[in-house]
Tab-separated table of C-alpha atoms in Angstrom:
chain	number	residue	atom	x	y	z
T	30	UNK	CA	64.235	108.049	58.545
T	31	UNK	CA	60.778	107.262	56.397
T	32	UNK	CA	59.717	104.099	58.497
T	33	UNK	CA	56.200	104.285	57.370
T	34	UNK	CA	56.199	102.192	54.680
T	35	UNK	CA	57.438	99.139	56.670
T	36	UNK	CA	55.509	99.697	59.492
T	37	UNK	CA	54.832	96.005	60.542
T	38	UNK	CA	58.445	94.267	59.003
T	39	UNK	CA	59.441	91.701	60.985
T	40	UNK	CA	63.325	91.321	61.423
T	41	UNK	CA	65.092	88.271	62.945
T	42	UNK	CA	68.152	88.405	65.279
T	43	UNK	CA	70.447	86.069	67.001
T	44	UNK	CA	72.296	86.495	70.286
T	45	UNK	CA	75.721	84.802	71.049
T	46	UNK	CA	76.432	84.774	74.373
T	47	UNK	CA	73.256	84.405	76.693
T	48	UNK	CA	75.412	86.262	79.980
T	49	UNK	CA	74.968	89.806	81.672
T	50	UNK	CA	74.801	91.642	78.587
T	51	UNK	CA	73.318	89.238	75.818
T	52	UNK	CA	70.502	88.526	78.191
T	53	UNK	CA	70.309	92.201	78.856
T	54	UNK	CA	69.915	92.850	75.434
T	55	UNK	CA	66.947	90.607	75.224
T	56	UNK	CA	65.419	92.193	78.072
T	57	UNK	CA	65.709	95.795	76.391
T	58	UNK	CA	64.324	94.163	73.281
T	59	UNK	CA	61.517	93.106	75.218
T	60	UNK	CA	60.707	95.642	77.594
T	61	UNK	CA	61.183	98.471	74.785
T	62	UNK	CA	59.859	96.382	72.092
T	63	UNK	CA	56.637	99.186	71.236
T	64	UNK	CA	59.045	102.316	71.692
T	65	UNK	CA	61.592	100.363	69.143
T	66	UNK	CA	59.331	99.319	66.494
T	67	UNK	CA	57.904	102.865	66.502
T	68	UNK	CA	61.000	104.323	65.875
T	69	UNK	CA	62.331	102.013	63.076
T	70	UNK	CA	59.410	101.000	61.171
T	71	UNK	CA	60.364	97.287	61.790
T	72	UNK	CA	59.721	94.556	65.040
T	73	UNK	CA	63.115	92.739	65.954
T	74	UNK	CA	62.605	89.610	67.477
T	75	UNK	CA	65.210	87.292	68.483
T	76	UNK	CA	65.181	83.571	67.107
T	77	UNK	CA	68.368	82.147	68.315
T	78	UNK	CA	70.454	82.415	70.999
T	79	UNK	CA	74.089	80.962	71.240
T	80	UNK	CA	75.347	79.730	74.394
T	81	UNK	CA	76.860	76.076	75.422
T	82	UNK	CA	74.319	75.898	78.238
T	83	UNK	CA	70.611	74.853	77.876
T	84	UNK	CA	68.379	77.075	80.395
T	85	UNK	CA	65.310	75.137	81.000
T	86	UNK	CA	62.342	76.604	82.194
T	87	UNK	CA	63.024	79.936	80.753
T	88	UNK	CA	61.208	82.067	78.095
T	89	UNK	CA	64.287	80.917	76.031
T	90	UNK	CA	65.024	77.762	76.182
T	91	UNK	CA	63.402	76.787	72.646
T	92	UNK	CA	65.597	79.578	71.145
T	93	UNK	CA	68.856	78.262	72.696
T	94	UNK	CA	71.239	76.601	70.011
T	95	UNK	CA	74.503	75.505	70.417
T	96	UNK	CA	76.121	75.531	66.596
T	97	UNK	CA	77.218	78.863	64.790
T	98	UNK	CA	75.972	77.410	61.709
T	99	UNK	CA	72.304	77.507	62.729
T	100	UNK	CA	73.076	81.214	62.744
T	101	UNK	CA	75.378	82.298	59.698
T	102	UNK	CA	72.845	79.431	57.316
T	103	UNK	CA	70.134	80.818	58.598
T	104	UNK	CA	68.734	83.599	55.692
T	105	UNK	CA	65.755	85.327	58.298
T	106	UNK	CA	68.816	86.418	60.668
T	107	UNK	CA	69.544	89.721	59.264
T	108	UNK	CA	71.265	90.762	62.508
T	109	UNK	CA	73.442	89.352	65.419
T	110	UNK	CA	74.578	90.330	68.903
T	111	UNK	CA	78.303	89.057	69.776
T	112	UNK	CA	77.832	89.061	73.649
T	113	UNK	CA	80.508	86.139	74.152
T	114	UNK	CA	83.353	88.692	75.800
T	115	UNK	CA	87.512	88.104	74.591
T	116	UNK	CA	88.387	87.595	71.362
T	117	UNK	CA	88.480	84.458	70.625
T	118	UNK	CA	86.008	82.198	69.497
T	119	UNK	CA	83.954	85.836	69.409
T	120	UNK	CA	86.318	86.948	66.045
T	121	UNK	CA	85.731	83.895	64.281
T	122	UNK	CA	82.293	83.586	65.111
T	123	UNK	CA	81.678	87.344	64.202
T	124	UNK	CA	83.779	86.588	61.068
T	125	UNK	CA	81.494	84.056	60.224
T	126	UNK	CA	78.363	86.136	60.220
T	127	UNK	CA	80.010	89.757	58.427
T	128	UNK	CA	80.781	86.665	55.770
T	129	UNK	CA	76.963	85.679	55.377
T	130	UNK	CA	76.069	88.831	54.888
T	131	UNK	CA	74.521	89.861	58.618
T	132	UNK	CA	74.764	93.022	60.736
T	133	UNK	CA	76.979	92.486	63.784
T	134	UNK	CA	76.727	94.577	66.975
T	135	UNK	CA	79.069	94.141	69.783
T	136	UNK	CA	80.259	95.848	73.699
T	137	UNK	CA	82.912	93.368	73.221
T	138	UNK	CA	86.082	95.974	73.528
T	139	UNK	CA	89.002	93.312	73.404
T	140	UNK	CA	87.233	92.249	69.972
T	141	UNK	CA	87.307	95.903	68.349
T	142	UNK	CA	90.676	96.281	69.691
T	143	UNK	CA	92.011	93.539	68.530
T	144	UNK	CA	90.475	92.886	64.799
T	145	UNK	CA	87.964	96.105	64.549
T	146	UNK	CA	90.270	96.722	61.388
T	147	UNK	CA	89.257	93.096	59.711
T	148	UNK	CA	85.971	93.082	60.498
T	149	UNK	CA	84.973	96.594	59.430
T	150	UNK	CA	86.631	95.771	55.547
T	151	UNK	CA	84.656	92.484	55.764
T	152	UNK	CA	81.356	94.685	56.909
T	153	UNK	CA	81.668	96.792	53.757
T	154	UNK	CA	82.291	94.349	51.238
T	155	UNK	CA	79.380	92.428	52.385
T	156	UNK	CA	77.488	96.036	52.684
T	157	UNK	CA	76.276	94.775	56.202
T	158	UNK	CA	77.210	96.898	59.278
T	159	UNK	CA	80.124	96.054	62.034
T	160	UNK	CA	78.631	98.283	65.201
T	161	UNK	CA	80.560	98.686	69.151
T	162	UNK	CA	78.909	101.863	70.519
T	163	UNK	CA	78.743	99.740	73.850
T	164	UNK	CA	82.456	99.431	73.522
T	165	UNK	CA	83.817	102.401	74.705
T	166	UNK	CA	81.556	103.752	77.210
T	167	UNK	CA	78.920	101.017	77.795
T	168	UNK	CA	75.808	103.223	77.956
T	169	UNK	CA	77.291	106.572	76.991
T	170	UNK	CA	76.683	107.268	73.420
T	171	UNK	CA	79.914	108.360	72.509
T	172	UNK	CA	80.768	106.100	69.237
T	173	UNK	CA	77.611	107.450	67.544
T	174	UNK	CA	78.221	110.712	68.686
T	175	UNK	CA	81.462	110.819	66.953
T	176	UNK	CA	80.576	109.478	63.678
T	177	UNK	CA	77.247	111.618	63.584
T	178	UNK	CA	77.094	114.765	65.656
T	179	UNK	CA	81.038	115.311	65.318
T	180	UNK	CA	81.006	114.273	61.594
T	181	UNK	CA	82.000	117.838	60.269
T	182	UNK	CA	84.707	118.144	63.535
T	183	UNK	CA	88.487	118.020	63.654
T	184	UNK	CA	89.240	115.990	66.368
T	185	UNK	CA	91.912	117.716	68.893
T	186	UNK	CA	91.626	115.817	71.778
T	187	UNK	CA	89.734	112.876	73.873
T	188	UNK	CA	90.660	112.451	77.643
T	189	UNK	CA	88.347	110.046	79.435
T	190	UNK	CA	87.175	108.137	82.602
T	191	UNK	CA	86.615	104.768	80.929
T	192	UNK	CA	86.668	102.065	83.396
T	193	UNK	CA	83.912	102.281	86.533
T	194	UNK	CA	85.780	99.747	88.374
T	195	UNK	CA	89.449	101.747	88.963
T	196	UNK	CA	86.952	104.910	89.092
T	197	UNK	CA	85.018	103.172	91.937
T	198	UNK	CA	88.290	101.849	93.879
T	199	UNK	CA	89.935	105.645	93.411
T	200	UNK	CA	86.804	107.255	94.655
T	201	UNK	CA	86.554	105.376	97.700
T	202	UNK	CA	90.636	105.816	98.236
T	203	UNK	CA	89.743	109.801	97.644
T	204	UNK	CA	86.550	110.176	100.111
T	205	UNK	CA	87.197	107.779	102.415
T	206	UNK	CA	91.194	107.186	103.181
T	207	UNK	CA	90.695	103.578	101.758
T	208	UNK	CA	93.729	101.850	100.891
T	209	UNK	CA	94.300	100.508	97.344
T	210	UNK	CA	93.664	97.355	98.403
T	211	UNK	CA	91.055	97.760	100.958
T	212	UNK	CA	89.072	100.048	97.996
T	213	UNK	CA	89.444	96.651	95.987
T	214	UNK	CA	88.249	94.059	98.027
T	215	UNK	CA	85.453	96.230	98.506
T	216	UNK	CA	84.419	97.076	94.537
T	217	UNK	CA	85.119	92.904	94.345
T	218	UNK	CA	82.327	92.211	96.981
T	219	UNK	CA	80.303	94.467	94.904
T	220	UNK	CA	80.737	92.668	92.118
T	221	UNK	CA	83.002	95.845	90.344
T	222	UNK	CA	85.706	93.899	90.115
T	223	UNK	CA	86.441	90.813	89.071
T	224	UNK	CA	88.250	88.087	91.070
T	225	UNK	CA	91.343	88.860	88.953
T	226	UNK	CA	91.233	92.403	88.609
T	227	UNK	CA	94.427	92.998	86.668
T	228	UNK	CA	92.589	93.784	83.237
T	229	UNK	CA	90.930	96.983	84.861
T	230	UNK	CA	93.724	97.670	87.682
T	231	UNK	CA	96.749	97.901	85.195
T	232	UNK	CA	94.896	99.874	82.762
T	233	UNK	CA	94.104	97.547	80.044
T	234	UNK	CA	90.949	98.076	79.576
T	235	UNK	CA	91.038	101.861	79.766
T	236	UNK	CA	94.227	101.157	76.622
T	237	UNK	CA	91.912	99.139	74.175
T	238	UNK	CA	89.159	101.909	74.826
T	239	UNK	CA	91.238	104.655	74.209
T	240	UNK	CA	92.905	103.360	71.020
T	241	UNK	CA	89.098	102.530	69.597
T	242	UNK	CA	88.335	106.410	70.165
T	243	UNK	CA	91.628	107.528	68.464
T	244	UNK	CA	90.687	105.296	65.579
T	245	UNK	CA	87.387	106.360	65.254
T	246	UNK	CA	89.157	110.298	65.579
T	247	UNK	CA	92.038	109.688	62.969
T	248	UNK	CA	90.206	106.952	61.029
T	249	UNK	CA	93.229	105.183	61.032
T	250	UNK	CA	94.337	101.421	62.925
T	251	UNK	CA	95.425	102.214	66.523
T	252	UNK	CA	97.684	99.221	67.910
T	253	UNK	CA	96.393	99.192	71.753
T	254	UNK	CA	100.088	98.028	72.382
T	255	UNK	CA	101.465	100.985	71.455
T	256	UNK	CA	99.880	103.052	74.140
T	257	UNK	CA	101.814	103.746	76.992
T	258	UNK	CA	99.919	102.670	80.051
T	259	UNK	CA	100.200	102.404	83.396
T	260	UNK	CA	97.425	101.506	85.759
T	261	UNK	CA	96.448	102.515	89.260
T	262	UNK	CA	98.468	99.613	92.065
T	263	UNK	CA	100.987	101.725	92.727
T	264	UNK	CA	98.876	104.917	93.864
T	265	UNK	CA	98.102	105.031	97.725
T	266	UNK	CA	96.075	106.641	100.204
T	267	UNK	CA	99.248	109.058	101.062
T	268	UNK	CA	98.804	110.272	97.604
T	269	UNK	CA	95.440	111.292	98.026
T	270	UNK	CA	96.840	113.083	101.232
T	271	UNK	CA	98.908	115.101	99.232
T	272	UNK	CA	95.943	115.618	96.366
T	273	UNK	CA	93.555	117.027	99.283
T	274	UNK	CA	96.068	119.278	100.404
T	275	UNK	CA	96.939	120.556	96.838
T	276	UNK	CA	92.759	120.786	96.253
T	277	UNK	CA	92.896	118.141	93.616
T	278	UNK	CA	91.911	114.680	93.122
T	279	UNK	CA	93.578	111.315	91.312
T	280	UNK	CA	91.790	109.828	88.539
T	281	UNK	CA	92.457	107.100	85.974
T	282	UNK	CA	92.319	108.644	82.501
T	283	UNK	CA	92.863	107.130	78.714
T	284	UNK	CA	93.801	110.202	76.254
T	285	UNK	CA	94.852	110.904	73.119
T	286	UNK	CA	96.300	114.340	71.951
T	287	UNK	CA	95.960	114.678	68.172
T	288	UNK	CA	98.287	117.837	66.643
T	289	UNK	CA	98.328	117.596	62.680
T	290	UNK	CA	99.568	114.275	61.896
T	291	UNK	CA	100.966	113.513	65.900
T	292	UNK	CA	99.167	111.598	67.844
T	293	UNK	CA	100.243	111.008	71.553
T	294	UNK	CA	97.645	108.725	73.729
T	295	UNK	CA	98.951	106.995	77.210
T	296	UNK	CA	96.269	105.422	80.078
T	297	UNK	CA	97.925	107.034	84.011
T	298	UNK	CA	96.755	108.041	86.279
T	299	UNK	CA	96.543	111.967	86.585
T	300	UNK	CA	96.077	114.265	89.591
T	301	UNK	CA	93.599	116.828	88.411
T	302	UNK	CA	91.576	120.149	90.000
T	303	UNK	CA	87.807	121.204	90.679
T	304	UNK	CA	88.784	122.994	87.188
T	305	UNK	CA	88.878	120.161	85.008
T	306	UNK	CA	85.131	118.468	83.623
T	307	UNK	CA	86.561	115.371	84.313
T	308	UNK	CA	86.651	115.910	88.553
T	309	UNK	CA	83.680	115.426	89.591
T	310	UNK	CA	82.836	111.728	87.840
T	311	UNK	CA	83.033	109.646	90.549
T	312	UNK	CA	82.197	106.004	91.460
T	313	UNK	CA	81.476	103.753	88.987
T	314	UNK	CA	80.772	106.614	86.662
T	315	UNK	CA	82.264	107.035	83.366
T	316	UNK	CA	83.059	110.761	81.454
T	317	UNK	CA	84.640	111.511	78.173
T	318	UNK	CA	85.868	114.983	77.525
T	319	UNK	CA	85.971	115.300	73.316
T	320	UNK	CA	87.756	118.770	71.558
T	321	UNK	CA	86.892	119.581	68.571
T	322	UNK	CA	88.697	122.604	66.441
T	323	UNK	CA	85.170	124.083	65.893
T	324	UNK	CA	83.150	122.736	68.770
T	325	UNK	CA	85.664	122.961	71.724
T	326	UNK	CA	85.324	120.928	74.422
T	327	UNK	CA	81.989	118.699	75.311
T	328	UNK	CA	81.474	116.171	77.769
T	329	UNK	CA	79.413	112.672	77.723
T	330	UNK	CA	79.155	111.553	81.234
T	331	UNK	CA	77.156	107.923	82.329
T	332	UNK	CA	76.612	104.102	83.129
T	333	UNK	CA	80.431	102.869	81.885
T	334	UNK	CA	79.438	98.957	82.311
T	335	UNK	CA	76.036	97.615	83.714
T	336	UNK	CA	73.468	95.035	82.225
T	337	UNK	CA	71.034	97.476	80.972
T	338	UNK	CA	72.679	100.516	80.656
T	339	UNK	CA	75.439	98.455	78.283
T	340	UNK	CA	72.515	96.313	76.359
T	341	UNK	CA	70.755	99.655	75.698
T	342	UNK	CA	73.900	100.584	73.689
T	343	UNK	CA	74.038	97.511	71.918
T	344	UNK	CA	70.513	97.526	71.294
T	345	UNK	CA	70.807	101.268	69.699
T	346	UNK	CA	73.110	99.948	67.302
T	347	UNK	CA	70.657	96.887	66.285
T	348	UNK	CA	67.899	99.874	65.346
T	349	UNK	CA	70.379	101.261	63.823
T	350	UNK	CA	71.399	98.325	61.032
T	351	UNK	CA	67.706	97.411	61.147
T	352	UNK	CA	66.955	100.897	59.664
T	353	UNK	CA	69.743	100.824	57.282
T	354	UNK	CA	69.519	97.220	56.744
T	355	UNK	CA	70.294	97.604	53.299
T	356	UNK	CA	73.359	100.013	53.436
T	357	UNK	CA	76.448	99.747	54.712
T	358	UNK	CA	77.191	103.116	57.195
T	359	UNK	CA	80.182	104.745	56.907
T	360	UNK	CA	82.178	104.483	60.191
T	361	UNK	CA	85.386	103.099	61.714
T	362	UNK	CA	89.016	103.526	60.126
T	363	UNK	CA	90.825	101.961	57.306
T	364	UNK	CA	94.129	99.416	57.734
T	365	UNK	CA	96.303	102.905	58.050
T	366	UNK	CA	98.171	102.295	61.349
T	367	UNK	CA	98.508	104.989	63.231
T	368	UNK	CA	102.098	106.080	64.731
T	369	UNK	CA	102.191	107.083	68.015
T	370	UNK	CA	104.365	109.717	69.197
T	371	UNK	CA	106.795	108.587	72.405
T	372	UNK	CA	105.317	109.963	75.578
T	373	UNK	CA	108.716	111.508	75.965
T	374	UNK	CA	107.291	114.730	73.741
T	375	UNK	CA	103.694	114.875	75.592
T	376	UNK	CA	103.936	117.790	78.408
T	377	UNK	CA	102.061	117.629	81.703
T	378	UNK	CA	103.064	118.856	85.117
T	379	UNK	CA	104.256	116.282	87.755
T	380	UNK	CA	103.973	114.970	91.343
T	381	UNK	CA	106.797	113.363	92.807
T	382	UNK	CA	107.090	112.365	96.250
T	383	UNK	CA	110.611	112.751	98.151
T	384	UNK	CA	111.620	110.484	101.215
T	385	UNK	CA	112.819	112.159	103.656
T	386	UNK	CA	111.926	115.860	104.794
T	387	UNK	CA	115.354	117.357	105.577
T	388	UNK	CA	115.544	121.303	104.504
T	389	UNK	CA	118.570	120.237	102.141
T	390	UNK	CA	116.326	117.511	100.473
T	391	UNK	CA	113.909	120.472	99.438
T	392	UNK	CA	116.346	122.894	98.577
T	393	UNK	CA	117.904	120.467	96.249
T	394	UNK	CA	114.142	120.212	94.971
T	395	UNK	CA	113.621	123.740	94.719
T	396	UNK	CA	117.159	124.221	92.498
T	397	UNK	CA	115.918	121.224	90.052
T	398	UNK	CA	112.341	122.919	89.656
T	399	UNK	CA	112.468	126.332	90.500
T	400	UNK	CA	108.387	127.318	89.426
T	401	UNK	CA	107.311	123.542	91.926
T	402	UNK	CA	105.065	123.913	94.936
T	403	UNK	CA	106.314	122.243	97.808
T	404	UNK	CA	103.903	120.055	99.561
T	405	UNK	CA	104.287	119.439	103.507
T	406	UNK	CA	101.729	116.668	105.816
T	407	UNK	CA	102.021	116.533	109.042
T	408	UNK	CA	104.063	113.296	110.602
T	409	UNK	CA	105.492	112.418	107.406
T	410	UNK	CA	109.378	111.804	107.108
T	411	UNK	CA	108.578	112.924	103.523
T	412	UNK	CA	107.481	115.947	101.343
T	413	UNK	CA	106.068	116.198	97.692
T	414	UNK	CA	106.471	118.992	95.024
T	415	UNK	CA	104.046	119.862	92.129
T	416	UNK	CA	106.216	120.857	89.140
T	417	UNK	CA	105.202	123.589	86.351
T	418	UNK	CA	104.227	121.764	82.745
T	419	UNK	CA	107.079	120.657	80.882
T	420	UNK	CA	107.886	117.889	78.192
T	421	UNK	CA	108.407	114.569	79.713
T	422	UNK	CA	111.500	114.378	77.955
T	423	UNK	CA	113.252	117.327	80.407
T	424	UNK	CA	111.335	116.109	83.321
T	425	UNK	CA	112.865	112.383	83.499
T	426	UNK	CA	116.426	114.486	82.932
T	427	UNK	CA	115.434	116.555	86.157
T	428	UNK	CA	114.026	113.849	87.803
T	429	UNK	CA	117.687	112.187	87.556
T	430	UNK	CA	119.233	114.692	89.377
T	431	UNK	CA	116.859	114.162	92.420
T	432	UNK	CA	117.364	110.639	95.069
T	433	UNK	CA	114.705	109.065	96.433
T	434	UNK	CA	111.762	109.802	94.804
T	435	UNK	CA	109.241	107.150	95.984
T	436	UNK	CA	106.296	108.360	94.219
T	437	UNK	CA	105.468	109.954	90.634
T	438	UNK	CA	101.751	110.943	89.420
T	439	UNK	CA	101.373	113.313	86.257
T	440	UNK	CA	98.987	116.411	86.442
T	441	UNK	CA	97.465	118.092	84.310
């Protein structure tokens, strides 16, 4: 980048949403303001920021407007900062400014999911930039990374931790016995959860951030919806009985498998060993495992949500359009929708948990899956069994032939 020509450009911005991460992103902007300009040539300042409240007293209360228009007619706003959260009135709003011609950057995952496909066409008719590195990952560069450092890369495969709250509640469940919900009425009076947790316990927000990293992989639309995904209510702390005994651990992951022109993704949970990258991220920590065909595997491990560590994102990807202000950057995926394959061919190996510890009950196991471990605790009318990798398809037709299975985890 040749910034030294512009050294003292000036460069409006607008913020919509003046919460936890717009106001975070005026606080990086602040803060960093000297280490910014230095390294684009160009001093962003903000000049408006939409919210419906008015915040007297603060250093922002004359920049505070409460119309869209004052944004999208102004012609000094070269770039915005959707920092509303859902998707609506953020899509229309964001609409609004791709139209007029001005850089967008957004954390705002239910937006990308939803109409990423819309908005990036818009963004390169108008040759303006649609950016959502703080998406995926909040401060973990992993958007950037893929467009950039992976450019030349075949994508294989992308397995990730991507939600700090069910990674906080499954930590606690692993280290310290917690039940489920004991682990989340603790992340909730932390302020990890929200009051209605059921976006990050089911696994919907681990789904829409998966399907943005298999569109950014395949460059082609990923319908979250057609992700298989199951969240983490039904695991308990007898499960993580069983995964200490077996040496492993239980973690919530989103992945996609890409083979040729076959893509299988699913969000589950997935009992894992001290072998796999992905063990040791604990807490509210997030980690990505990426595979390339030239690469091989590589890991981006960080702050998955936070204030700063999110607005830092978002703030990357304002340098970034304020550098290429002029250009539109090649990113994203096209309208292609992407097919994806039934979970019914994806192979794993499998936990399931058996009532009832009777030596008939496990030698029925043992004839069904001949290559399981049998798992044993102590004062437990039950008993679990670790099966060898198959296709999902042939496990569900063995798991038929077994009664009372009252607990299934995949492994990898």
């Amino acid at each position: 980048m040749n910034t030294e020509a512009k050294e003292n450009e000036k460069i409006a911005a607008a913020v919509m949403g003046y919460g936890t991460i717009g106001s975070g992103v005026v606080e990086v902007l602040e803060e960093n303001r000297d280490i910014i300009a230095k390294k684009t040539g160009k001093e962003i300042e903000v000049k408006y920021i939409l919210d419906l409240r008015e915040f007297p007293g603060t250093p922002v209360e004359n920049k505070i407007v409460h119309d869209i228009a004052a944004i999208t007619g102004d012609p000094e706003v070269k770039i915005v900062v959707e920092a509303m959260g859902g998707v609506h009135p953020a899509y229309e709003f964001t609409r609004a400014c791709l139209m007029a011609g001005k850089h967008v950057a957004t954390s705002n995952k239910a937006l990308v999911a939803a109409c990423g496909t819309e908005l990036l066409q818009i963004a390169r008719k108008k040759q303006v930039n649609f950016l959502f590195e703080a998406s995926t990952g909040g401060g973990i560069p992993v958007i950037r990374t893929m467009y950039r450092s992976l450019a030349g890369e075949k994508i294989e495969e992308i397995t990730g931790i991507l939600n700090g709250t069910t990674n906080y509640i499954l930590t606690k469940m692993d280290r310290c016995g917690q039940t489920f919900e004991s682990a989340l009425k603790e992340a909730q009076d932390l302020g990890y959860a929200e009051r209605n947790p059921e976006a990050d316990v089911e696994g919907h927000d681990t789904c829409r951030k998966i399907a943005i990293l298999t569109a950014m992989a395949t460059g082609k639309e990923v319908n979250y919806e057609d992700i298989p995904t199951e969240g983490i209510t039904k695991i308990t702390d007898v499960d993580f009985k069983y995964a200490e005994k077996l040496g492993r651990s239980v973690k919530l992951f989103g992945s996609s498998r890409i083979e040729g022109d076959k893509v299988t993704a699913f969000v589950a949970p997935v009992m894992v060993g001290p072998e796999h990258p992905l063990y040791a991220v604990n807490d509210v920590y997030n980690g990505i495992v990426i595979k390339g065909n030239m690469l091989g595997t590589s890991m981006y491990f960080g702050s998955g949500a936070g204030k700063l560590p999110t607005a830092s994102a978002v703030v990357a990807d304002m340098m970034e359009a304020a550098v290429y202000s002029e250009e539109n950057i090649p990113l994203g995926w096209t309208e292609e929708r992407l097919e994806i394959e039934p979970l019914e061919n994806a192979s794993f190996r499998y936990f399931l948990r058996i009532s009832g510890n009777t030596q008939s009950g496990k030698e029925r196991v043992r004839e069904v899956f001949p290559d399981g471990e049998i798992v044993e605790l102590s004062g437990y009318s039950e008993f679990g069994v670790l099966t060898s990798k198959m296709k999902e398809a042939e496990f569900n037709e063995k798991k038929a032939a077994i009664s009372d299975v009252i607990g299934l985890i995949r492994a990898e």
